[in-house]
Each structure stands twice: as C-alpha cells, then as structure tokens.
PDB file of C-alpha atoms in Angstrom:
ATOM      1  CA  UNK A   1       8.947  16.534 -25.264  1.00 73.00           C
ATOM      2  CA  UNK A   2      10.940  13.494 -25.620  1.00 80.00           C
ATOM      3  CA  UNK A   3      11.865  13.185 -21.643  1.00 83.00           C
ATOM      4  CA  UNK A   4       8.057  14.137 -20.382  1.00 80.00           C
ATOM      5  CA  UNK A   5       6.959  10.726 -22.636  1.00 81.00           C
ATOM      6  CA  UNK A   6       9.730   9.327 -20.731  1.00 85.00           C
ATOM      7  CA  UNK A   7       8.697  10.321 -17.517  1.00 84.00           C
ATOM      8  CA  UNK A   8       4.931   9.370 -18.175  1.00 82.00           C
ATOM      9  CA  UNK A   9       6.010   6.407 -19.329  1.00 84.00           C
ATOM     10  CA  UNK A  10       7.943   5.684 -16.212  1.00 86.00           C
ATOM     11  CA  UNK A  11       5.308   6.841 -13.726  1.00 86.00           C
ATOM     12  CA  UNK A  12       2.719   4.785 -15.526  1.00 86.00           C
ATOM     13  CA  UNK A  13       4.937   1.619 -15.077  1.00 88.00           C
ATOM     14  CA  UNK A  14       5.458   2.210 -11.502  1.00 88.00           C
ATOM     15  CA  UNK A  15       1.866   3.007 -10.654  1.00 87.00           C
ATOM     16  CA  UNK A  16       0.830  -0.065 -12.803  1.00 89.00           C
ATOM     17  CA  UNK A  17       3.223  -2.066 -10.865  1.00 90.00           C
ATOM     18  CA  UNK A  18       1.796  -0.115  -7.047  1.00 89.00           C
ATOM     19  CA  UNK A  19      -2.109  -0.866  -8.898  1.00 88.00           C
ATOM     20  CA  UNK A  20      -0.786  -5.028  -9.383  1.00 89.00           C
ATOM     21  CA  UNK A  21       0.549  -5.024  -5.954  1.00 90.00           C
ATOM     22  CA  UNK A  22      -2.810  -3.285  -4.518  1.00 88.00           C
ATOM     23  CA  UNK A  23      -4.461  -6.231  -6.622  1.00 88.00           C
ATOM     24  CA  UNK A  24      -2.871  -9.413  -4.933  1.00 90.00           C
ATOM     25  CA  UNK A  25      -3.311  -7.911  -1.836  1.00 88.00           C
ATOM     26  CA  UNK A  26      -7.187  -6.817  -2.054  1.00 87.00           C
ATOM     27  CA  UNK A  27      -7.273 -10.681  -3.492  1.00 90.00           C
ATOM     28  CA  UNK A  28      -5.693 -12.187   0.068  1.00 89.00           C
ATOM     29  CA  UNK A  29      -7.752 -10.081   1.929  1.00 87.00           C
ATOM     30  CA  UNK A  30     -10.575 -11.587   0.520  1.00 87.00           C
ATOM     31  CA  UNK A  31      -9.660 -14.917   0.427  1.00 89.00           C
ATOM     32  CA  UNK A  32      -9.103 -14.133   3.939  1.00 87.00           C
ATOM     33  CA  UNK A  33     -12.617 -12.765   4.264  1.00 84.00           C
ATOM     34  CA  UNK A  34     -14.173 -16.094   2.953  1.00 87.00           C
ATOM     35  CA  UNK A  35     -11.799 -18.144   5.558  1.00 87.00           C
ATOM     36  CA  UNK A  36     -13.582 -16.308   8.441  1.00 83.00           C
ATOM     37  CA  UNK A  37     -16.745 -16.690   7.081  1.00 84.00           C
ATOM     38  CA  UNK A  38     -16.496 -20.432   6.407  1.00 87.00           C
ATOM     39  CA  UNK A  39     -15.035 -20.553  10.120  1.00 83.00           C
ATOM     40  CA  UNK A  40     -18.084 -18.250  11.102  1.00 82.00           C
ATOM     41  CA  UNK A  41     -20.748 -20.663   9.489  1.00 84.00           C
ATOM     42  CA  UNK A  42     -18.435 -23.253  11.397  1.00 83.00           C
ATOM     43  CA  UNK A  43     -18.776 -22.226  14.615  1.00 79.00           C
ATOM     44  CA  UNK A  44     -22.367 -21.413  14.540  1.00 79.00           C
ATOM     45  CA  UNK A  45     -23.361 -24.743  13.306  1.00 81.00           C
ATOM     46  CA  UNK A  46     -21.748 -25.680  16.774  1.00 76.00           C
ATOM     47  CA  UNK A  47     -23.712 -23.984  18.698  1.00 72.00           C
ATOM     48  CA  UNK A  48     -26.390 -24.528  17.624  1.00 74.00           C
ATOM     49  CA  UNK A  49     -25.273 -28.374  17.932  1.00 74.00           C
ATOM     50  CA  UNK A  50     -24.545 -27.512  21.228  1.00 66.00           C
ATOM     51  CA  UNK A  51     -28.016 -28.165  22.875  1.00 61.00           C
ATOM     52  CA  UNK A  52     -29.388 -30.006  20.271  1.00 62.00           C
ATOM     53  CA  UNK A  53     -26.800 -33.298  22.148  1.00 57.00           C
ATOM     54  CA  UNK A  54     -27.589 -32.033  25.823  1.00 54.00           C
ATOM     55  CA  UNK A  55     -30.083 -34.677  27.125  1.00 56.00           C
ATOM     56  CA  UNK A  56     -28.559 -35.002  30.438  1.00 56.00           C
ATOM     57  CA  UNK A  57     -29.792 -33.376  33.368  1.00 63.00           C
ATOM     58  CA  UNK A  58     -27.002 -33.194  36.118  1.00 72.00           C
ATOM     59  CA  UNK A  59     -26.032 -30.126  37.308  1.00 73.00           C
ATOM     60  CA  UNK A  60     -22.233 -30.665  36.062  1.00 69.00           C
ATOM     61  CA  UNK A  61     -22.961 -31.882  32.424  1.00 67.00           C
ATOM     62  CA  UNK A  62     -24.964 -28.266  32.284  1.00 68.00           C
ATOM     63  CA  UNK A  63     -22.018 -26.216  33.972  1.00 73.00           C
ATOM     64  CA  UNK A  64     -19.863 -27.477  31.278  1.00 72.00           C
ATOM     65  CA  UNK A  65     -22.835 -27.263  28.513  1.00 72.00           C
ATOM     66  CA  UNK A  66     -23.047 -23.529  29.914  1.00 76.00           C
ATOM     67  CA  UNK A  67     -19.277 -23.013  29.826  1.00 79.00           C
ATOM     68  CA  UNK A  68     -18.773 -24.206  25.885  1.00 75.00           C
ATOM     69  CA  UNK A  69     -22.016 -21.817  24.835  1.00 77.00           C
ATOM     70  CA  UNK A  70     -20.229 -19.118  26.644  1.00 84.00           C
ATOM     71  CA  UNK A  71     -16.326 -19.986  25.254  1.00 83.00           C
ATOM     72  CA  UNK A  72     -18.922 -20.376  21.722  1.00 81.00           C
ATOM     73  CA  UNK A  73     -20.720 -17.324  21.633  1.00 83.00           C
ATOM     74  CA  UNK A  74     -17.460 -15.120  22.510  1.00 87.00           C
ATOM     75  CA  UNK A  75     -15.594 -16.734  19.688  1.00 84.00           C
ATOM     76  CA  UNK A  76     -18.634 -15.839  17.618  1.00 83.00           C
ATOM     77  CA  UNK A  77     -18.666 -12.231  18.633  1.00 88.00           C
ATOM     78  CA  UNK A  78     -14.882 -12.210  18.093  1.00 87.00           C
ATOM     79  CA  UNK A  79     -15.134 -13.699  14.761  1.00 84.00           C
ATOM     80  CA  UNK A  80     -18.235 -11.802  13.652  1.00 85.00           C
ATOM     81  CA  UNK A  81     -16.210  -8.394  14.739  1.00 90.00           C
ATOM     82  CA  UNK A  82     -12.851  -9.436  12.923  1.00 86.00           C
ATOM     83  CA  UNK A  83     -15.010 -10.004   9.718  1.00 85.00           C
ATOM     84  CA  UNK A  84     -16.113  -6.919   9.729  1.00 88.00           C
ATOM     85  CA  UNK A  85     -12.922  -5.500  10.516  1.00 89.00           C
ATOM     86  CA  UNK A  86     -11.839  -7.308   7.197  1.00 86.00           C
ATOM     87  CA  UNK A  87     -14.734  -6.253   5.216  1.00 87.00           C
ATOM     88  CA  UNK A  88     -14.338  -2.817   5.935  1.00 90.00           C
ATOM     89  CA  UNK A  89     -10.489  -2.958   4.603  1.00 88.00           C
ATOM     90  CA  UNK A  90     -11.451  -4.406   1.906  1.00 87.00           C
ATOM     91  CA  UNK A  91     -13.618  -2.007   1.018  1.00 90.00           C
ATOM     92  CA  UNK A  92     -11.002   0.449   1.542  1.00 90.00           C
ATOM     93  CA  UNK A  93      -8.486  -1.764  -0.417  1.00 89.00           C
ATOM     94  CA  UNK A  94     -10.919  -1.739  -3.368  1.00 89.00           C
ATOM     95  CA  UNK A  95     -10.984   2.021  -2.997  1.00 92.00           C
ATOM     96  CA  UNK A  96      -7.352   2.580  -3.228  1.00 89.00           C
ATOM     97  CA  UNK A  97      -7.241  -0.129  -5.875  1.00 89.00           C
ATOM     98  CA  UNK A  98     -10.075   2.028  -7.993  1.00 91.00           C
ATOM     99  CA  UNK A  99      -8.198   5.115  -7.488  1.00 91.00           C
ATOM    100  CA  UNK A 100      -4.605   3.565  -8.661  1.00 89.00           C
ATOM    101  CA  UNK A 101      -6.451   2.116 -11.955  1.00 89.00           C
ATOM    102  CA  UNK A 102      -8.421   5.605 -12.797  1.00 92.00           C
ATOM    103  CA  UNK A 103      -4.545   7.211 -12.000  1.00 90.00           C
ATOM    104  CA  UNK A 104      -3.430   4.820 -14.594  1.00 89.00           C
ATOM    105  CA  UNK A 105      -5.460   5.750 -17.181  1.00 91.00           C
ATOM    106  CA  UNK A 106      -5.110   9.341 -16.701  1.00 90.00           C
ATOM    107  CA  UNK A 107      -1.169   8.584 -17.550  1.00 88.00           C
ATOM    108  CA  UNK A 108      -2.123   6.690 -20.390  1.00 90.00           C
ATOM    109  CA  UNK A 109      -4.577   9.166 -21.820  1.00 92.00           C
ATOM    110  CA  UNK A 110      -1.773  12.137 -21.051  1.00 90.00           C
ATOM    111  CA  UNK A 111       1.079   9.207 -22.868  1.00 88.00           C
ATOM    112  CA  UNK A 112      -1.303   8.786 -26.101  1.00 91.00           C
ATOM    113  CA  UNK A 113      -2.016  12.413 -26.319  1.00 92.00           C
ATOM    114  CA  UNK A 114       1.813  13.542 -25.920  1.00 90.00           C
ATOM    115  CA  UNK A 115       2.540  10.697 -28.408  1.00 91.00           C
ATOM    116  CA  UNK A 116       0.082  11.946 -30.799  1.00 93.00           C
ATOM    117  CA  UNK A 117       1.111  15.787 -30.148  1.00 92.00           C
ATOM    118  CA  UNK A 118       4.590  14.662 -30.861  1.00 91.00           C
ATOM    119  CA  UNK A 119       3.921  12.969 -34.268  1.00 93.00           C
ATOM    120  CA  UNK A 120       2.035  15.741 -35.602  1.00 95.00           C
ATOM    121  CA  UNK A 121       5.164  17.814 -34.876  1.00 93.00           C
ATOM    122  CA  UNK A 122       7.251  15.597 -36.284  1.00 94.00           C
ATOM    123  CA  UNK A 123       4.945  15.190 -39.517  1.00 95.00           C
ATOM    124  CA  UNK A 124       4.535  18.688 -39.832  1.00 96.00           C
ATOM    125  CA  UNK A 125       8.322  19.376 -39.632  1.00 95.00           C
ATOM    126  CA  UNK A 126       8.672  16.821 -42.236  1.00 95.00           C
ATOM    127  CA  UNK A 127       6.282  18.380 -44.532  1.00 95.00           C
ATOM    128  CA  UNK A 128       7.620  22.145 -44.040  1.00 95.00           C
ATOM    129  CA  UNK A 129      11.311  20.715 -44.475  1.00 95.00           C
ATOM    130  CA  UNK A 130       9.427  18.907 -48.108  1.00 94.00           C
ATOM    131  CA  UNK A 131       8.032  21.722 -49.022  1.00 93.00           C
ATOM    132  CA  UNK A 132      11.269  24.214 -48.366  1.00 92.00           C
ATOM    133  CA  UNK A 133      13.420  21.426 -50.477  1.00 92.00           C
ATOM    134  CA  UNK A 134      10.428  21.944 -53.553  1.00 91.00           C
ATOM    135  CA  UNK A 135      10.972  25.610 -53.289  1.00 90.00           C
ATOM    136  CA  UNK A 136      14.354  25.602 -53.394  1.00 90.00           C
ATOM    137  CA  UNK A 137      14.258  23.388 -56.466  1.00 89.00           C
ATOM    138  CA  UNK A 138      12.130  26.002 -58.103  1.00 86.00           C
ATOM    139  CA  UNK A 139      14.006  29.340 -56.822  1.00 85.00           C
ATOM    140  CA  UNK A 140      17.135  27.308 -58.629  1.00 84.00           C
ATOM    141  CA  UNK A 141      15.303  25.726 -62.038  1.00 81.00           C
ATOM    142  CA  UNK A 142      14.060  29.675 -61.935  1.00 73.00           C
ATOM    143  CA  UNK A 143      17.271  31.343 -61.623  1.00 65.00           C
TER     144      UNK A 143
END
C-alpha cells in the first residue's frame, strides 16, 4: 500500500506540475489575445480616420486614399481572423487546463482515501496487537 501512495503521490506532482505549465501558457495566450485586440481597436480607429482627413479631390490623392483602405481593411480581416484563431485555442487551452485540474483532484481524493485506508489498518493492527499483549497478560496472571 505503501508504494501505490507513492505512486499517487508522484503522478499528482507531475500532473500538478503539466496543470501549472497549462496555466502560464493559457495566461500568454491571453495576454496575447488582448494584444490583438488592442491592435484590432487600433487599426479600425484608422480607418475610420482614413476618410474622415480626405478633403482633396485629385484623382491621385484618392488612388492612394483607395490603396491604404484596401492595405487597411485586409489587415483588419487578417487580424480579426487571427483573433479568432486565438480565441478558439484558448478556449481549448482552458479545456485541457479544466481537465488537468479535475485529474488532479481525482489523485488527491484517491491519495486522502489510501491515506486514510492505510491508518485505519495501521490503528487497527495496533489495537489487535494491544489487545493480544492484554490477553496474554491474563492467560499468564491465570496460569
């Protein structure tokens, strides 16, 4: 019984340490996740700064205006897309994370449990080993 508390005990450490390292990296995703969305907000105020400057009327100044809404409105797409490329592995991080810490407790719970199994063994040997010491004391005062 001894080497299966071991073992828990082992396999709890290591999937505490795989649930901290699922932590810090759920945590950088997301901090990544709020760098594209501040670049997102970013870019949009842009745009929509774009035209809000264009007063001129010659045929180049609007090529170029034309140009930077296009070059704009890709890197918006782009961005918008790679967010939700982000959010969505996030989610799944947070999954995986959820999953490690329930796994976790299950070794705990099965740790505590052994633990307390094990005690009441050793308790109970205790008292039977008392108990055969008082009878022997008797069988002797007896004889």
């Amino acid at each position: 019984m001894e080497s299966k508390i071991r073992a828990v005990g082992k396999m709890t450490q290591v999937e505490e340490l795989r649930r901290d390292q699922i932590g810090a990296q759920l945590e950088s995703m997301r901090h990544q996740s709020e760098q594209l969305s501040q670049q997102l907000a970013a870019l949009s105020e842009l745009k929509a700064r774009n035209f809000q400057g264009a007063t001129k009327t010659c045929s180049v100044g609007l090529m170029n205006l034309n140009l930077a809404d296009q070059m704009l409105q890709k890197m918006l797409l782009h961005h918008q897309q790679e967010q939700a490329v982000m959010e969505a592995q996030c989610q799944s991080v947070q999954k995986q994370l959820q999953q490690k810490a329930a796994r976790v407790q299950g070794l705990e719970q099965v740790l505590e449990r052994w633990n307390k199994k094990q005690n009441y063994e050793k308790a109970k040997r205790e008292q039977k080993l008392i108990e055969d010491i008082i009878n022997a004391r008797f069988k002797r005062r007896d004889l």
